[in-house]
PDB file of C-alpha atoms in Angstrom:
ATOM      1  CA  UNK A  10      -4.774 -14.700   2.365  1.00 54.00           C
ATOM      2  CA  UNK A  11      -7.511 -13.208   0.240  1.00 64.00           C
ATOM      3  CA  UNK A  12      -6.557 -12.388  -3.336  1.00 82.00           C
ATOM      4  CA  UNK A  13      -7.150  -8.769  -4.221  1.00 92.00           C
ATOM      5  CA  UNK A  14      -7.380  -8.551  -8.007  1.00 94.00           C
ATOM      6  CA  UNK A  15      -7.186  -5.369 -10.026  1.00 96.00           C
ATOM      7  CA  UNK A  16      -7.990  -4.870 -13.688  1.00 96.00           C
ATOM      8  CA  UNK A  17      -6.837  -3.811 -16.100  1.00 96.00           C
ATOM      9  CA  UNK A  18      -3.120  -4.028 -15.317  1.00 95.00           C
ATOM     10  CA  UNK A  19      -2.462  -0.908 -17.404  1.00 96.00           C
ATOM     11  CA  UNK A  20      -4.462   1.645 -19.304  1.00 95.00           C
ATOM     12  CA  UNK A  21      -3.609   4.343 -21.839  1.00 97.00           C
ATOM     13  CA  UNK A  22      -6.160   7.097 -22.437  1.00 97.00           C
ATOM     14  CA  UNK A  23      -6.281  10.485 -24.083  1.00 97.00           C
ATOM     15  CA  UNK A  24      -6.607  13.671 -22.088  1.00 98.00           C
ATOM     16  CA  UNK A  25     -10.284  14.335 -21.461  1.00 97.00           C
ATOM     17  CA  UNK A  26     -11.332  10.681 -21.556  1.00 97.00           C
ATOM     18  CA  UNK A  27     -13.170   9.257 -18.568  1.00 96.00           C
ATOM     19  CA  UNK A  28     -11.990   5.906 -17.298  1.00 96.00           C
ATOM     20  CA  UNK A  29     -12.586   3.343 -14.598  1.00 95.00           C
ATOM     21  CA  UNK A  30     -10.723   0.482 -12.936  1.00 95.00           C
ATOM     22  CA  UNK A  31     -11.918  -2.530 -10.996  1.00 97.00           C
ATOM     23  CA  UNK A  32     -10.829  -4.067  -7.709  1.00 97.00           C
ATOM     24  CA  UNK A  33     -12.347  -7.478  -7.030  1.00 95.00           C
ATOM     25  CA  UNK A  34     -12.198  -9.780  -4.027  1.00 91.00           C
ATOM     26  CA  UNK A  35     -13.819 -13.146  -3.247  1.00 82.00           C
ATOM     27  CA  UNK A  36     -15.356 -12.397   0.155  1.00 73.00           C
ATOM     28  CA  UNK A  37     -17.313  -9.678   1.934  1.00 71.00           C
ATOM     29  CA  UNK A  38     -15.729 -10.642   5.270  1.00 82.00           C
ATOM     30  CA  UNK A  39     -13.395  -7.661   5.559  1.00 86.00           C
ATOM     31  CA  UNK A  40     -13.366  -4.388   7.464  1.00 88.00           C
ATOM     32  CA  UNK A  41     -12.511  -1.775   4.809  1.00 93.00           C
ATOM     33  CA  UNK A  42     -11.472  -1.305   1.198  1.00 95.00           C
ATOM     34  CA  UNK A  43      -8.837   1.337   0.483  1.00 96.00           C
ATOM     35  CA  UNK A  44      -7.829   3.114  -2.739  1.00 98.00           C
ATOM     36  CA  UNK A  45      -4.385   4.716  -3.121  1.00 98.00           C
ATOM     37  CA  UNK A  46      -2.725   6.818  -5.798  1.00 98.00           C
ATOM     38  CA  UNK A  47       0.971   6.152  -6.410  1.00 96.00           C
ATOM     39  CA  UNK A  48       3.007   8.470  -8.580  1.00 95.00           C
ATOM     40  CA  UNK A  49       6.389   7.413  -9.924  1.00 91.00           C
ATOM     41  CA  UNK A  50       9.249   8.017  -7.470  1.00 90.00           C
ATOM     42  CA  UNK A  51       6.823   8.967  -4.699  1.00 93.00           C
ATOM     43  CA  UNK A  52       5.005   7.113  -1.926  1.00 95.00           C
ATOM     44  CA  UNK A  53       1.412   5.891  -2.170  1.00 96.00           C
ATOM     45  CA  UNK A  54      -1.202   8.364  -0.936  1.00 97.00           C
ATOM     46  CA  UNK A  55      -4.700   7.478   0.186  1.00 97.00           C
ATOM     47  CA  UNK A  56      -7.709   8.431  -1.905  1.00 97.00           C
ATOM     48  CA  UNK A  57     -10.597   6.687  -0.156  1.00 96.00           C
ATOM     49  CA  UNK A  58     -11.436   4.252   2.620  1.00 96.00           C
ATOM     50  CA  UNK A  59     -14.841   2.559   2.328  1.00 94.00           C
ATOM     51  CA  UNK A  60     -16.482   0.140   4.735  1.00 90.00           C
ATOM     52  CA  UNK A  61     -20.153  -0.259   3.838  1.00 87.00           C
ATOM     53  CA  UNK A  62     -21.885  -1.919   0.919  1.00 86.00           C
ATOM     54  CA  UNK A  63     -23.057   0.837  -1.405  1.00 88.00           C
ATOM     55  CA  UNK A  64     -20.487   3.353  -0.141  1.00 90.00           C
ATOM     56  CA  UNK A  65     -19.667   6.050  -2.652  1.00 95.00           C
ATOM     57  CA  UNK A  66     -16.825   8.526  -2.166  1.00 96.00           C
ATOM     58  CA  UNK A  67     -15.709  11.460  -4.296  1.00 97.00           C
ATOM     59  CA  UNK A  68     -12.667  13.702  -4.401  1.00 95.00           C
ATOM     60  CA  UNK A  69     -12.670  16.195  -7.260  1.00 96.00           C
ATOM     61  CA  UNK A  70     -12.846  14.247 -10.543  1.00 97.00           C
ATOM     62  CA  UNK A  71     -12.182  10.906  -8.846  1.00 97.00           C
ATOM     63  CA  UNK A  72     -14.885   8.783  -7.289  1.00 98.00           C
ATOM     64  CA  UNK A  73     -15.236   5.226  -6.007  1.00 98.00           C
ATOM     65  CA  UNK A  74     -18.009   2.778  -5.224  1.00 97.00           C
ATOM     66  CA  UNK A  75     -18.100  -0.394  -3.159  1.00 95.00           C
ATOM     67  CA  UNK A  76     -20.253  -3.484  -3.708  1.00 94.00           C
ATOM     68  CA  UNK A  77     -19.472  -6.003  -0.982  1.00 91.00           C
ATOM     69  CA  UNK A  78     -22.219  -8.432  -2.011  1.00 90.00           C
ATOM     70  CA  UNK A  79     -20.747  -8.998  -5.463  1.00 91.00           C
ATOM     71  CA  UNK A  80     -17.156  -8.450  -4.376  1.00 91.00           C
ATOM     72  CA  UNK A  81     -15.918  -5.417  -6.297  1.00 94.00           C
ATOM     73  CA  UNK A  82     -15.072  -1.743  -6.122  1.00 96.00           C
ATOM     74  CA  UNK A  83     -14.836   0.687  -9.019  1.00 97.00           C
ATOM     75  CA  UNK A  84     -12.616   3.757  -9.225  1.00 98.00           C
ATOM     76  CA  UNK A  85     -13.735   6.378 -11.759  1.00 98.00           C
ATOM     77  CA  UNK A  86     -11.771   9.293 -13.154  1.00 98.00           C
ATOM     78  CA  UNK A  87     -13.809  11.865 -15.050  1.00 97.00           C
ATOM     79  CA  UNK A  88     -12.045  13.857 -17.744  1.00 97.00           C
ATOM     80  CA  UNK A  89      -8.558  12.414 -17.241  1.00 97.00           C
ATOM     81  CA  UNK A  90      -5.645  14.842 -17.140  1.00 97.00           C
ATOM     82  CA  UNK A  91      -1.932  14.106 -17.641  1.00 96.00           C
ATOM     83  CA  UNK A  92      -1.384  14.696 -13.920  1.00 96.00           C
ATOM     84  CA  UNK A  93      -3.689  11.734 -13.224  1.00 97.00           C
ATOM     85  CA  UNK A  94      -1.000   9.440 -14.639  1.00 97.00           C
ATOM     86  CA  UNK A  95      -0.091   7.113 -11.770  1.00 97.00           C
ATOM     87  CA  UNK A  96      -0.590   3.609 -10.439  1.00 96.00           C
ATOM     88  CA  UNK A  97      -3.850   3.139  -8.567  1.00 97.00           C
ATOM     89  CA  UNK A  98      -3.833   0.531  -5.813  1.00 97.00           C
ATOM     90  CA  UNK A  99      -6.675  -1.011  -3.891  1.00 96.00           C
ATOM     91  CA  UNK A 100      -6.235  -2.804  -0.577  1.00 96.00           C
ATOM     92  CA  UNK A 101      -8.324  -4.725   1.958  1.00 95.00           C
ATOM     93  CA  UNK A 102      -8.125  -4.646   5.744  1.00 93.00           C
ATOM     94  CA  UNK A 103      -9.726  -7.136   8.141  1.00 85.00           C
ATOM     95  CA  UNK A 104      -9.433  -5.406  11.484  1.00 85.00           C
ATOM     96  CA  UNK A 105      -6.381  -7.529  12.319  1.00 88.00           C
ATOM     97  CA  UNK A 106      -3.701  -5.014  11.335  1.00 91.00           C
ATOM     98  CA  UNK A 107      -3.131  -6.574   7.918  1.00 93.00           C
ATOM     99  CA  UNK A 108      -3.599  -4.397   4.845  1.00 96.00           C
ATOM    100  CA  UNK A 109      -3.235  -6.437   1.653  1.00 95.00           C
ATOM    101  CA  UNK A 110      -2.790  -4.720  -1.703  1.00 96.00           C
ATOM    102  CA  UNK A 111      -3.704  -5.655  -5.235  1.00 95.00           C
ATOM    103  CA  UNK A 112      -1.161  -5.431  -8.036  1.00 94.00           C
ATOM    104  CA  UNK A 113      -2.374  -2.027  -9.166  1.00 95.00           C
ATOM    105  CA  UNK A 114      -3.620  -0.430 -12.373  1.00 96.00           C
ATOM    106  CA  UNK A 115      -1.142   1.880 -14.127  1.00 96.00           C
ATOM    107  CA  UNK A 116      -2.798   4.767 -15.918  1.00 97.00           C
ATOM    108  CA  UNK A 117      -1.085   6.835 -18.613  1.00 97.00           C
ATOM    109  CA  UNK A 118      -2.938   9.930 -19.805  1.00 97.00           C
ATOM    110  CA  UNK A 119      -1.650  11.318 -23.108  1.00 96.00           C
ATOM    111  CA  UNK A 120      -1.949  15.075 -23.725  1.00 94.00           C
TER     112      UNK A 120
ATOM    113  CA  UNK D  22       4.720  16.603  11.749  1.00 65.00           C
ATOM    114  CA  UNK D  23       7.336  14.467  10.001  1.00 81.00           C
ATOM    115  CA  UNK D  24       4.863  11.610   9.425  1.00 95.00           C
ATOM    116  CA  UNK D  25       6.620   8.331   8.572  1.00 97.00           C
ATOM    117  CA  UNK D  26      10.390   8.533   8.234  1.00 97.00           C
ATOM    118  CA  UNK D  27      12.496   5.769   6.706  1.00 97.00           C
ATOM    119  CA  UNK D  28      16.264   5.535   6.663  1.00 97.00           C
ATOM    120  CA  UNK D  29      18.346   5.003   4.651  1.00 97.00           C
ATOM    121  CA  UNK D  30      16.896   6.032   1.277  1.00 97.00           C
ATOM    122  CA  UNK D  31      19.402   3.941  -0.672  1.00 97.00           C
ATOM    123  CA  UNK D  32      21.575   0.993   0.289  1.00 97.00           C
ATOM    124  CA  UNK D  33      23.820  -1.481  -1.503  1.00 98.00           C
ATOM    125  CA  UNK D  34      24.674  -4.708   0.312  1.00 97.00           C
ATOM    126  CA  UNK D  35      26.810  -7.681  -0.518  1.00 98.00           C
ATOM    127  CA  UNK D  36      25.242 -11.125  -0.358  1.00 98.00           C
ATOM    128  CA  UNK D  37      25.357 -12.393   3.208  1.00 97.00           C
ATOM    129  CA  UNK D  38      25.591  -8.988   4.871  1.00 97.00           C
ATOM    130  CA  UNK D  39      23.064  -7.907   7.454  1.00 96.00           C
ATOM    131  CA  UNK D  40      21.388  -4.558   7.923  1.00 96.00           C
ATOM    132  CA  UNK D  41      18.447  -2.831   9.540  1.00 98.00           C
ATOM    133  CA  UNK D  42      16.009  -0.556   7.774  1.00 98.00           C
ATOM    134  CA  UNK D  43      14.678   2.045  10.160  1.00 98.00           C
ATOM    135  CA  UNK D  44      11.108   3.310  10.321  1.00 98.00           C
ATOM    136  CA  UNK D  45       9.736   5.893  12.717  1.00 98.00           C
ATOM    137  CA  UNK D  46       6.366   7.621  12.898  1.00 98.00           C
ATOM    138  CA  UNK D  47       5.268  10.561  15.040  1.00 96.00           C
ATOM    139  CA  UNK D  48       1.488  10.213  14.628  1.00 95.00           C
ATOM    140  CA  UNK D  49       0.978   7.796  17.556  1.00 95.00           C
ATOM    141  CA  UNK D  50      -0.337   5.145  15.155  1.00 96.00           C
ATOM    142  CA  UNK D  51      -0.734   1.688  16.637  1.00 96.00           C
ATOM    143  CA  UNK D  52      -0.564  -0.185  13.338  1.00 97.00           C
ATOM    144  CA  UNK D  53       2.717  -0.324  11.423  1.00 98.00           C
ATOM    145  CA  UNK D  54       3.723  -2.450   8.433  1.00 98.00           C
ATOM    146  CA  UNK D  55       6.585  -3.185   6.087  1.00 98.00           C
ATOM    147  CA  UNK D  56       6.045  -3.782   2.368  1.00 98.00           C
ATOM    148  CA  UNK D  57       8.267  -4.557  -0.560  1.00 97.00           C
ATOM    149  CA  UNK D  58       7.589  -3.358  -4.060  1.00 95.00           C
ATOM    150  CA  UNK D  59       8.719  -5.386  -7.038  1.00 92.00           C
ATOM    151  CA  UNK D  60       7.896  -4.729 -10.718  1.00 86.00           C
ATOM    152  CA  UNK D  61       4.415  -5.931 -11.642  1.00 82.00           C
ATOM    153  CA  UNK D  62       3.663  -7.139  -8.106  1.00 85.00           C
ATOM    154  CA  UNK D  63       2.276  -4.108  -6.312  1.00 88.00           C
ATOM    155  CA  UNK D  64       3.048  -3.928  -2.603  1.00 95.00           C
ATOM    156  CA  UNK D  65       3.543  -7.186  -0.728  1.00 96.00           C
ATOM    157  CA  UNK D  66       3.260  -7.290   3.043  1.00 97.00           C
ATOM    158  CA  UNK D  67       6.389  -8.526   4.849  1.00 98.00           C
ATOM    159  CA  UNK D  68       5.569  -8.067   8.548  1.00 98.00           C
ATOM    160  CA  UNK D  69       3.145  -5.963  10.507  1.00 98.00           C
ATOM    161  CA  UNK D  70       2.491  -4.856  14.078  1.00 97.00           C
ATOM    162  CA  UNK D  71      -0.671  -3.845  15.919  1.00 96.00           C
ATOM    163  CA  UNK D  72       1.158  -2.277  18.851  1.00 96.00           C
ATOM    164  CA  UNK D  73       4.329  -2.265  20.905  1.00 96.00           C
ATOM    165  CA  UNK D  74       5.467  -5.805  21.594  1.00 96.00           C
ATOM    166  CA  UNK D  75       3.144  -7.391  19.006  1.00 97.00           C
ATOM    167  CA  UNK D  76       4.265  -8.407  15.523  1.00 97.00           C
ATOM    168  CA  UNK D  77       3.072 -10.919  12.948  1.00 97.00           C
ATOM    169  CA  UNK D  78       4.042 -12.270   9.548  1.00 97.00           C
ATOM    170  CA  UNK D  79       2.640 -10.980   6.297  1.00 96.00           C
ATOM    171  CA  UNK D  80       2.688 -12.474   2.807  1.00 94.00           C
ATOM    172  CA  UNK D  81       6.470 -12.663   2.296  1.00 96.00           C
ATOM    173  CA  UNK D  82       8.185 -12.819   5.729  1.00 97.00           C
ATOM    174  CA  UNK D  83      11.079 -15.178   4.972  1.00 96.00           C
ATOM    175  CA  UNK D  84      14.508 -13.592   5.384  1.00 96.00           C
ATOM    176  CA  UNK D  85      13.229 -10.681   7.465  1.00 98.00           C
ATOM    177  CA  UNK D  86      12.849 -10.051  11.196  1.00 97.00           C
ATOM    178  CA  UNK D  87      11.018  -7.274  12.997  1.00 98.00           C
ATOM    179  CA  UNK D  88      10.463  -6.073  16.535  1.00 96.00           C
ATOM    180  CA  UNK D  89       8.356  -3.289  18.012  1.00 97.00           C
ATOM    181  CA  UNK D  90       9.658  -2.051  21.351  1.00 97.00           C
ATOM    182  CA  UNK D  91       7.972   1.372  21.117  1.00 97.00           C
ATOM    183  CA  UNK D  92       4.886   2.762  19.395  1.00 97.00           C
ATOM    184  CA  UNK D  93       7.082   5.040  17.252  1.00 97.00           C
ATOM    185  CA  UNK D  94       9.658   2.630  15.826  1.00 98.00           C
ATOM    186  CA  UNK D  95       9.386  -0.498  13.691  1.00 98.00           C
ATOM    187  CA  UNK D  96      12.775  -1.615  12.308  1.00 98.00           C
ATOM    188  CA  UNK D  97      13.124  -4.299   9.633  1.00 98.00           C
ATOM    189  CA  UNK D  98      16.189  -6.547   9.818  1.00 98.00           C
ATOM    190  CA  UNK D  99      17.775  -8.526   7.031  1.00 97.00           C
ATOM    191  CA  UNK D 100      19.971 -11.121   8.728  1.00 92.00           C
ATOM    192  CA  UNK D 101      21.767 -12.448   5.638  1.00 97.00           C
ATOM    193  CA  UNK D 102      20.963 -10.468   2.506  1.00 97.00           C
ATOM    194  CA  UNK D 103      20.250 -12.298  -0.739  1.00 97.00           C
ATOM    195  CA  UNK D 104      19.929 -10.927  -4.290  1.00 97.00           C
ATOM    196  CA  UNK D 105      16.211 -11.867  -4.173  1.00 96.00           C
ATOM    197  CA  UNK D 106      15.799  -9.171  -1.521  1.00 97.00           C
ATOM    198  CA  UNK D 107      16.718  -6.438  -3.994  1.00 97.00           C
ATOM    199  CA  UNK D 108      13.624  -4.272  -3.912  1.00 97.00           C
ATOM    200  CA  UNK D 109      12.090  -1.007  -2.760  1.00 97.00           C
ATOM    201  CA  UNK D 110      10.865  -1.205   0.824  1.00 98.00           C
ATOM    202  CA  UNK D 111       8.057   0.907   2.256  1.00 98.00           C
ATOM    203  CA  UNK D 112       7.042   1.360   5.845  1.00 98.00           C
ATOM    204  CA  UNK D 113       3.485   2.442   6.642  1.00 98.00           C
ATOM    205  CA  UNK D 114       1.445   3.334   9.700  1.00 97.00           C
ATOM    206  CA  UNK D 115      -2.245   3.892  10.433  1.00 96.00           C
ATOM    207  CA  UNK D 116      -4.801   4.000  13.177  1.00 94.00           C
ATOM    208  CA  UNK D 117      -6.565   0.711  14.059  1.00 92.00           C
ATOM    209  CA  UNK D 118      -9.595  -0.405  12.103  1.00 89.00           C
ATOM    210  CA  UNK D 119     -12.731   0.643  13.943  1.00 85.00           C
ATOM    211  CA  UNK D 120     -11.146   3.610  15.720  1.00 86.00           C
ATOM    212  CA  UNK D 121     -12.398   6.178  13.208  1.00 81.00           C
ATOM    213  CA  UNK D 122     -13.434   6.693   9.599  1.00 80.00           C
ATOM    214  CA  UNK D 123      -9.962   7.508   8.321  1.00 85.00           C
ATOM    215  CA  UNK D 124      -7.924   4.348   8.722  1.00 92.00           C
ATOM    216  CA  UNK D 125      -5.791   4.977   5.649  1.00 95.00           C
ATOM    217  CA  UNK D 126      -2.105   4.101   5.649  1.00 97.00           C
ATOM    218  CA  UNK D 127       0.604   6.756   5.636  1.00 97.00           C
ATOM    219  CA  UNK D 128       3.793   5.707   3.892  1.00 98.00           C
ATOM    220  CA  UNK D 129       7.435   6.564   4.301  1.00 97.00           C
ATOM    221  CA  UNK D 130       9.464   7.679   1.300  1.00 96.00           C
ATOM    222  CA  UNK D 131      10.884   4.233   0.660  1.00 97.00           C
ATOM    223  CA  UNK D 132      14.291   2.542   0.825  1.00 97.00           C
ATOM    224  CA  UNK D 133      15.841   1.269  -2.388  1.00 97.00           C
ATOM    225  CA  UNK D 134      17.945  -1.778  -1.538  1.00 97.00           C
ATOM    226  CA  UNK D 135      20.280  -3.541  -3.931  1.00 97.00           C
ATOM    227  CA  UNK D 136      21.952  -6.817  -2.956  1.00 97.00           C
ATOM    228  CA  UNK D 137      24.910  -7.784  -5.138  1.00 97.00           C
TER     229      UNK D 137
END
């Protein structure tokens, strides 16, 4: 099983700050990299699915990039708001049905 | 569309008891999975299925059984519950990799299980 590593484990920022998290993995031999947003007491919801090296996706103030050659993906949040407070998960799929998650980065945005 | 429906939402079991967590999806997704969520450990894959009649083990399969007799349903069975199985369980479904650009997982609302 590939290890999907996320850093940092937790992050505290002030409202208005921009921030980014990292998802790293040791191999480019996978089908897709997923990002999910998980609010407390709710279920995870998908943000992005990326498959190609150099992929960039954007949804509002949140964007993500994928570098398969160096084994990482970045998630960026521009101008963080308190409602962005959540745990952000990345996951890898291999085309076999398995979807393996990292441990997540928990973001707290202070007003 | 109901999406992914899990029942029950909460359950307390005594050590040694058995139970089945139910999961049903109405999106005709071929892939279905069960995860457990423990503090500081993200989501860990228990078992998964790529279609009716096909299941396989994930990262933490011990103590759990699954079967997939229909596309819609993917129940998770605990044969003899142990305190180590106290956790929040999530079921998820998605379309197969390669069948479209949007292969993201859709999750049920979770089942909080306590084994005493």
